[in-house]
Each structure stands twice: as C-alpha cells, then as structure tokens.
Coordinates of C-alpha atoms in Angstrom, one line a residue:
X1 CA -150.4 -17.0 36.2
X2 CA -148.0 -16.3 39.2
X3 CA -149.0 -13.9 41.9
X4 CA -147.6 -10.3 41.8
X5 CA -144.5 -10.0 43.9
X6 CA -144.3 -7.1 46.4
X7 CA -141.2 -5.1 47.2
X8 CA -139.2 -6.0 50.3
X9 CA -139.8 -3.2 52.8
X10 CA -136.8 -0.8 53.3
X11 CA -138.7 2.2 54.7
X12 CA -138.6 3.9 51.3
X13 CA -141.4 5.5 49.3
X14 CA -141.1 2.7 46.7
X15 CA -142.2 0.2 49.4
X16 CA -145.7 1.3 48.7
X17 CA -145.8 2.8 45.2
X18 CA -143.9 6.1 45.6
X19 CA -140.6 7.1 44.0
X20 CA -137.2 7.1 45.7
X21 CA -135.3 10.3 45.2
X22 CA -131.8 10.4 46.4
X23 CA -128.4 12.2 46.0
X24 CA -125.3 10.9 44.2
X25 CA -122.6 12.3 46.6
X26 CA -119.8 14.4 45.1
X27 CA -116.9 12.5 46.6
X28 CA -114.7 13.3 43.6
X29 CA -113.4 16.7 42.6
X30 CA -115.1 18.2 39.6
X31 CA -118.5 16.5 40.1
X32 CA -120.2 15.1 37.1
X33 CA -119.5 17.8 34.5
X34 CA -116.4 17.8 32.3
X35 CA -116.0 21.5 31.9
X36 CA -113.7 24.4 32.8
X37 CA -116.9 26.4 33.3
X38 CA -118.7 24.3 35.9
X39 CA -118.9 25.2 39.6
X40 CA -115.8 24.1 41.5
X41 CA -116.5 21.0 43.6
X42 CA -113.5 20.0 45.6
X43 CA -114.8 16.5 46.6
X44 CA -113.8 17.1 50.2
X45 CA -115.4 15.6 53.2
X46 CA -116.4 19.0 54.5
X47 CA -118.4 19.6 51.3
X48 CA -119.9 16.1 51.4
X49 CA -120.9 16.6 55.1
X50 CA -122.8 19.7 54.1
X51 CA -124.5 17.8 51.3
X52 CA -125.5 14.9 53.5
X53 CA -127.0 17.1 56.2
X54 CA -128.9 19.1 53.6
X55 CA -130.2 15.9 52.0
X56 CA -131.7 14.8 55.3
X57 CA -133.1 18.2 56.2
X58 CA -134.7 18.6 52.7
X59 CA -136.4 15.2 52.7
X60 CA -134.3 13.2 50.1
X61 CA -134.5 9.5 50.6
X62 CA -130.9 8.3 50.2
X63 CA -127.4 9.4 49.7
X64 CA -124.9 7.2 47.7
X65 CA -121.2 7.4 47.0
X66 CA -119.3 5.9 44.1
X67 CA -115.9 4.2 44.5
X68 CA -113.2 5.6 42.3
X69 CA -109.4 5.0 42.3
X70 CA -108.1 6.8 39.2
X71 CA -109.3 10.1 37.6
X72 CA -109.3 11.5 34.1
X73 CA -106.9 14.4 34.5
X74 CA -107.1 17.2 32.0
X75 CA -107.1 20.9 32.7
X76 CA -109.6 20.4 35.5
X77 CA -107.9 17.3 37.0
X78 CA -111.3 15.6 36.8
X79 CA -111.8 13.0 39.6
X80 CA -108.0 13.0 40.4
X81 CA -108.9 13.4 44.1
X82 CA -111.5 11.1 45.6
X83 CA -112.6 10.1 49.0
X84 CA -113.0 6.5 50.1
X85 CA -116.6 5.5 49.7
X86 CA -117.2 3.5 52.8
X87 CA -115.2 5.6 55.3
X88 CA -117.1 8.6 54.0
X89 CA -120.5 7.0 54.3
X90 CA -119.8 5.8 57.8
X91 CA -118.9 9.3 58.8
X92 CA -122.0 10.7 57.1
X93 CA -124.1 8.1 58.8
X94 CA -122.9 9.6 62.1
X95 CA -124.1 13.1 61.3
X96 CA -127.5 12.0 59.9
X97 CA -130.4 10.1 61.4
X98 CA -133.0 9.2 58.8
X99 CA -131.6 9.4 55.2
X100 CA -130.4 6.0 53.8
X101 CA -126.6 5.7 53.4
X102 CA -125.3 3.6 50.6
X103 CA -121.7 2.9 49.8
X104 CA -120.0 1.2 46.9
X105 CA -117.6 -1.7 46.7
X106 CA -116.0 -3.4 43.7
X107 CA -116.3 -7.2 43.7
X108 CA -112.9 -7.8 42.1
X109 CA -111.1 -5.6 44.6
X110 CA -112.2 -6.6 48.1
X111 CA -112.8 -10.0 49.7
X112 CA -116.3 -10.8 50.7
X113 CA -115.2 -11.6 54.3
X114 CA -113.9 -8.0 54.6
X115 CA -116.9 -6.4 53.0
X116 CA -119.4 -8.4 55.1
X117 CA -117.9 -6.8 58.2
X118 CA -117.6 -3.3 56.7
X119 CA -121.3 -3.2 55.8
X120 CA -122.4 -4.7 59.1
X121 CA -120.4 -1.9 60.8
X122 CA -122.0 0.7 58.6
X123 CA -125.4 -0.8 59.6
X124 CA -124.5 -0.3 63.2
X125 CA -123.2 3.2 62.8
X126 CA -126.3 4.2 60.7
X127 CA -128.8 2.3 62.9
X128 CA -130.1 0.2 60.1
X129 CA -129.8 2.6 57.2
X130 CA -126.9 0.9 55.4
X131 CA -126.8 0.0 51.7
X132 CA -124.2 -1.5 49.3
X133 CA -123.8 -0.7 45.7
X134 CA -122.2 -3.8 44.1
X135 CA -119.9 -3.0 41.2
X136 CA -119.1 -6.1 39.3
X137 CA -116.4 -4.7 37.0
X138 CA -114.6 -1.6 36.1
X139 CA -111.8 -0.5 33.7
X140 CA -108.4 -2.1 33.5
X141 CA -106.2 0.9 34.2
X142 CA -108.0 1.6 37.5
X143 CA -107.2 -1.7 39.0
X144 CA -104.0 -2.8 37.1
X145 CA -102.2 0.1 38.8
X146 CA -102.8 -1.8 42.0
X147 CA -102.0 -5.2 40.5
X148 CA -105.7 -6.2 40.9
X149 CA -107.0 -6.6 37.4
X150 CA -107.9 -10.3 36.6
X151 CA -107.1 -10.7 32.9
X152 CA -108.8 -14.0 32.7
X153 CA -112.2 -12.8 34.0
X154 CA -114.3 -11.4 31.1
X155 CA -117.6 -9.5 31.3
X156 CA -119.9 -12.6 31.9
X157 CA -117.3 -14.2 34.2
X158 CA -117.3 -11.1 36.4
X159 CA -121.0 -11.7 37.1
X160 CA -120.1 -15.4 38.0
X161 CA -117.5 -14.0 40.4
X162 CA -120.0 -11.5 41.8
X163 CA -122.6 -14.2 42.3
X164 CA -120.1 -16.1 44.6
X165 CA -119.1 -12.9 46.2
X166 CA -122.6 -11.7 47.2
X167 CA -123.8 -15.2 48.3
X168 CA -120.8 -15.3 50.6
X169 CA -121.6 -11.9 52.1
X170 CA -125.2 -12.8 52.6
X171 CA -124.2 -16.0 54.3
X172 CA -121.8 -14.1 56.6
X173 CA -124.6 -11.7 57.5
X174 CA -127.0 -14.4 58.5
X175 CA -125.2 -17.7 59.3
X176 CA -122.9 -18.6 62.2
X177 CA -120.1 -19.4 59.7
X178 CA -119.6 -19.9 56.0
X179 CA -117.6 -22.5 54.1
X180 CA -117.3 -22.0 50.4
X181 CA -115.2 -23.8 47.8
X182 CA -115.9 -21.7 44.8
X183 CA -114.0 -20.9 41.6
X184 CA -113.2 -17.4 42.8
X185 CA -113.6 -17.4 46.6
X186 CA -112.7 -20.0 49.2
X187 CA -114.0 -19.6 52.7
X188 CA -113.1 -22.1 55.5
X189 CA -115.5 -21.9 58.5
X190 CA -115.4 -18.1 58.0
X191 CA -117.2 -16.1 60.7
X192 CA -118.3 -12.5 60.7
X193 CA -119.8 -10.8 63.7
X194 CA -121.7 -8.7 64.5
X195 CA -124.5 -9.3 62.0
X196 CA -126.5 -6.4 60.5
X197 CA -129.6 -5.5 62.4
X198 CA -131.6 -5.7 59.2
X199 CA -130.9 -6.7 55.6
X200 CA -128.7 -4.0 54.0
X201 CA -130.2 -2.5 50.8
X202 CA -128.3 -3.9 47.7
X203 CA -128.0 -2.0 44.5
X204 CA -126.2 -2.7 41.2
X205 CA -126.0 -1.4 37.7
X206 CA -126.2 -3.3 34.4
X207 CA -127.7 -3.4 31.0
X208 CA -126.6 -6.8 29.7
X209 CA -128.7 -9.9 29.9
X210 CA -126.2 -11.5 32.3
X211 CA -126.1 -8.4 34.5
X212 CA -129.9 -8.1 34.7
X213 CA -130.2 -11.8 35.7
X214 CA -127.6 -11.4 38.4
X215 CA -129.3 -8.3 39.8
X216 CA -132.8 -9.8 39.5
X217 CA -131.7 -12.8 41.5
X218 CA -129.6 -11.2 44.2
X219 CA -130.1 -7.4 44.3
X220 CA -132.8 -5.0 45.5
X221 CA -132.4 -2.3 42.9
X222 CA -130.7 -1.9 39.6
X223 CA -129.5 1.3 37.9
X224 CA -130.3 1.5 34.3
X225 CA -128.6 3.8 31.7
X226 CA -130.2 6.1 29.3
X227 CA -132.4 9.2 29.2
X228 CA -135.1 8.2 26.7
X229 CA -138.2 7.2 28.8
X230 CA -139.3 4.5 26.3
X231 CA -135.8 2.9 26.3
X232 CA -135.8 3.0 30.1
X233 CA -139.3 1.5 30.1
X234 CA -138.2 -1.5 28.0
X235 CA -135.1 -2.2 30.2
X236 CA -137.2 -1.7 33.4
X237 CA -139.9 -4.0 32.2
X238 CA -137.4 -6.6 31.2
X239 CA -135.5 -6.8 34.5
X240 CA -138.7 -6.7 36.5
X241 CA -140.0 -9.5 34.4
X242 CA -136.9 -11.6 35.0
X243 CA -137.2 -10.9 38.8
X244 CA -140.8 -11.9 38.8
X245 CA -140.0 -15.2 37.2
X246 CA -137.6 -15.8 40.1
X247 CA -140.3 -14.8 42.6
X248 CA -138.6 -11.5 43.5
X249 CA -139.3 -7.8 43.0
X250 CA -136.5 -5.5 41.9
X251 CA -136.6 -1.7 41.9
X252 CA -135.3 0.2 38.9
X253 CA -133.5 3.5 39.1
X254 CA -131.7 5.9 36.8
X255 CA -129.3 8.9 37.3
X256 CA -130.1 12.5 36.3
X257 CA -128.2 15.7 36.5
X258 CA -130.5 18.7 37.2
X259 CA -129.7 22.2 35.9
X260 CA -132.3 24.5 37.4
X261 CA -132.9 28.1 36.4
X262 CA -135.7 30.6 37.0
X263 CA -136.6 30.2 33.4
X264 CA -135.9 27.6 30.7
X265 CA -133.7 30.1 28.8
X266 CA -131.6 30.7 31.9
X267 CA -131.1 27.0 32.6
X268 CA -130.3 26.2 29.0
X269 CA -127.8 29.0 28.8
X270 CA -126.1 27.6 31.9
X271 CA -126.0 24.1 30.3
X272 CA -124.5 25.7 27.2
X273 CA -121.9 27.5 29.2
X274 CA -120.8 24.2 30.6
X275 CA -120.6 22.7 27.1
X276 CA -118.6 25.6 25.9
X277 CA -116.0 24.9 28.5
X278 CA -115.6 21.1 27.7
X279 CA -112.3 19.8 29.1
X280 CA -111.2 17.9 26.0
X281 CA -108.2 16.4 27.7
X282 CA -110.3 15.1 30.6
X283 CA -112.7 13.7 28.0
X284 CA -109.8 11.9 26.3
X285 CA -108.7 10.6 29.8
X286 CA -112.2 9.3 30.3
X287 CA -112.3 7.7 26.8
X288 CA -109.0 6.0 27.6
X289 CA -110.5 4.6 30.8
X290 CA -113.9 3.5 29.5
X291 CA -113.1 2.9 25.8
X292 CA -115.0 4.6 23.0
X293 CA -116.7 1.3 22.3
X294 CA -117.5 -1.2 24.9
X295 CA -116.2 -4.3 23.1
X296 CA -117.9 -6.6 25.5
X297 CA -121.4 -5.5 24.8
X298 CA -120.9 -4.0 21.4
X299 CA -122.3 -0.5 22.3
X300 CA -120.9 2.9 22.7
X301 CA -120.4 3.5 26.4
X302 CA -123.2 5.8 27.7
X303 CA -120.8 7.8 29.9
X304 CA -118.6 8.6 26.9
X305 CA -121.5 9.5 24.6
X306 CA -123.0 11.8 27.2
X307 CA -119.7 13.4 28.2
X308 CA -119.2 14.9 24.7
X309 CA -121.8 17.5 25.9
X310 CA -119.7 17.9 29.1
X311 CA -122.4 16.1 31.1
X312 CA -121.3 12.6 32.4
X313 CA -124.9 11.5 33.0
X314 CA -128.3 12.2 31.4
X315 CA -129.4 15.7 32.3
X316 CA -132.4 18.0 32.4
X317 CA -132.1 21.8 32.1
X318 CA -135.1 24.1 32.7
X319 CA -137.3 26.1 35.0
X320 CA -138.8 24.2 38.0
X321 CA -142.0 23.7 36.1
X322 CA -140.2 22.2 33.1
X323 CA -138.1 20.0 35.4
X324 CA -141.2 18.7 37.1
X325 CA -142.8 18.0 33.7
X326 CA -139.7 16.2 32.3
X327 CA -139.0 14.1 35.4
X328 CA -142.7 13.3 35.8
X329 CA -142.8 12.1 32.2
X330 CA -139.7 10.0 32.6
X331 CA -140.9 8.3 35.8
X332 CA -144.4 7.8 34.4
X333 CA -143.4 6.4 31.0
X334 CA -140.4 4.4 32.2
X335 CA -142.0 2.9 35.3
X336 CA -138.8 3.5 37.3
X337 CA -138.9 3.3 41.0
X338 CA -136.7 6.3 41.6
X339 CA -133.9 8.7 40.5
X340 CA -130.5 9.4 41.9
X341 CA -129.9 13.2 41.4
X342 CA -126.8 15.1 40.6
X343 CA -126.4 18.9 40.8
X344 CA -123.7 21.2 39.3
X345 CA -123.6 22.9 42.7
X346 CA -125.2 20.8 45.3
X347 CA -125.5 23.4 48.1
X348 CA -127.3 25.8 45.7
X349 CA -129.3 23.2 43.7
X350 CA -130.6 20.8 46.3
X351 CA -132.6 23.4 48.3
X352 CA -134.1 24.9 45.1
X353 CA -135.1 21.4 43.9
X354 CA -136.5 20.5 47.3
X355 CA -138.6 23.7 47.4
X356 CA -139.8 23.9 43.8
X357 CA -139.7 20.4 42.3
X358 CA -139.7 17.7 45.0
X359 CA -143.1 18.5 46.6
X360 CA -144.8 18.3 43.1
X361 CA -143.1 15.0 42.4
X362 CA -144.1 13.6 45.7
X363 CA -147.7 14.6 45.0
X364 CA -147.6 13.2 41.5
X365 CA -146.2 9.8 42.7
X366 CA -147.5 9.4 46.3
X367 CA -146.5 6.5 48.5
X368 CA -149.7 4.7 49.3
X369 CA -148.7 4.3 53.0
X370 CA -147.4 7.9 53.3
X371 CA -143.8 6.8 53.6
X372 CA -142.7 9.9 51.7

C-alpha cells in the first residue's frame, strides 16, 4: 500500500486539514443570478475593489475571477460587460496584502509563453499570492467571434492541448529556456524572466475522466459541479484516488451561492423573488452558449439546469444557523477541501456571512496548524 500523500503547502487552511473559503469575484454585470429582481451588480472595477478589500478584512482565503468574452443578453444584459480577469486581479493584488489572488486563462486563447510571464508578474505584484485557473475549453460562439475556435480540437483533445500548455508554462517558470515541438505548441529556446518567487496555485474544473486525470496530474485543486453531497463525495474521492496513484494530492472545491436572511422564511422568500424575476431571454442566451445538452459528455449542462431557477450555481438559502448546518453537512459528507462563495449582493452578504457563519465553519473544520 502506498504512503498517504500530503498537500503541497500554499499557506491555506487546507494545507493542514482546514477548509478553504474564498470569493468568486463579480467581474461581470449581473452576478450569478439570471433575474430582473436580483440586486444590481455592475461588474465594475470600483465594486470589485470593495469586494477584494472586504474579503481580506473579513478573513476569506482567496478571491478568484472568471474570464468571459461574450454575455447572454436578455432584459438584464447578463454578463454583457466584463472586466479582464488578469488585469483586474493584478490591480486587486496591489490593494490587498494576504488574501490569495487567482486569475483565469483559457488554454485555447493565449499562448503559454505569454501566460507564463503574466502569472510571474502577478506573483511579483501579489508578493507570492498568485494563482491560475486553467480553463481547457469553452463554447464556440465565445471564441469564434475572435476567430479563435479550433474546430478540429474536441473535448478530449482540448485536454491534450492543455497538457502541452501547462507543461510549457511550468517549464518557463523553472527552467532557463524551453524548447517544445508539440502537436499544439512549438517553443524554440523560449525564455521567460522573471520567474515566480514560488509555485503559483493552479486550479481547474472538470467532471470527465479525461479532465480529472489531467487535473490530478498537473493541477493543485479541481472545481467539481453539483450540490448533492453524496455526488460530490463520489467525484472528490475519484479524483483524489487518481491523484494518489500518481503520487500527488489534489484539493477539491465546489461553488455555492449564499442567500442569507434573519430567518429561513425570509431567505427563502428572497430566493423565490429572484426566481419570479427569471430573465427568460438571458436564459435562452445562456442555453445557446452552453447547449441544453453537452453532447461531448452526454449530460445536461449543470449551469443550464441550475439557471432555470434563476441561480447559475448551486445555492443555499436560510438563516445563518441553517446555512452553517447545510454547508457543514456538504463539506463533511463530500470531503471537499473548500468552497468558492457567491453572494447576490457581495457588500451586504460577505460581512453577514463572515460574522455569523464563517467562525462556526472555521471551528467545525479547524486547520491543525492554525492556518485559518
């Protein structure tokens, strides 16, 4: 029997058994609720700056931005205006000191030589807090508008491309130069300086066998989809097992939108108010982008399924005690290493969560070394 593999240390609670609790930054207008009745989030840098500073002050572990290049329209113009992920996170790194700052890059959109330097720069700006969310694919309309959609690269091939991509970046972060004659990328004595001061934290998302194997071999944490703890547990155990076979440890995360109220009834009424205002046209725009069925894996896309209720991610609605109970159960049953949190109104929701929920979760899942 092989020896248990320990996590690579990144100064996170999960280094020593705790749970990482971070914020999904609202860099797109409309946030993560497809509704005419949701709080208005403009996706501006000014708003995101407030969120980042709050995240640090309130003790969240990381902030992460998505990368999005085409929205869904509708009455709410959902996600029609978005900030650049990496420029935003570099700016937010400058106004924070301790919270981790993770950006997102699509492998089919940007050359590894360019990305290696971008993240090394983010590492320097953040004084070693940089992370990179690796997105191996997306949806055709988002990239074909820029002439960047490779029609001959299917779902599994996108992971082959990503494997070359991330290996090139890792080489450029650590070696004097990199020469690569790959199927997708060719580097000829390619140099990239400065190097990161420490290994940037790498995250990815995926549920397919190919995606899990790629992440288990190359990535530090994987986002899993779903809101049923037992389903998440099966996926988490599977990818952790694959990583262990490779002599590695991989963290597992999930997303969660939190609707807090003073009582369960109040929070559920708020969630229903969002549902009642569902932006049908924006939902149709999203379905056109994601596809009602994901033909490549034969399953209904989780975003589309969830968005019928106006929420674009799994959500929990309730009083602070109910939210503590629900999130504790999910973390305990699933074995996840952390959650990335979304709020309908970040400026209102983050402090309430930090005051009434976060301390109880920290106490329930303590970091053995006190990192939390």
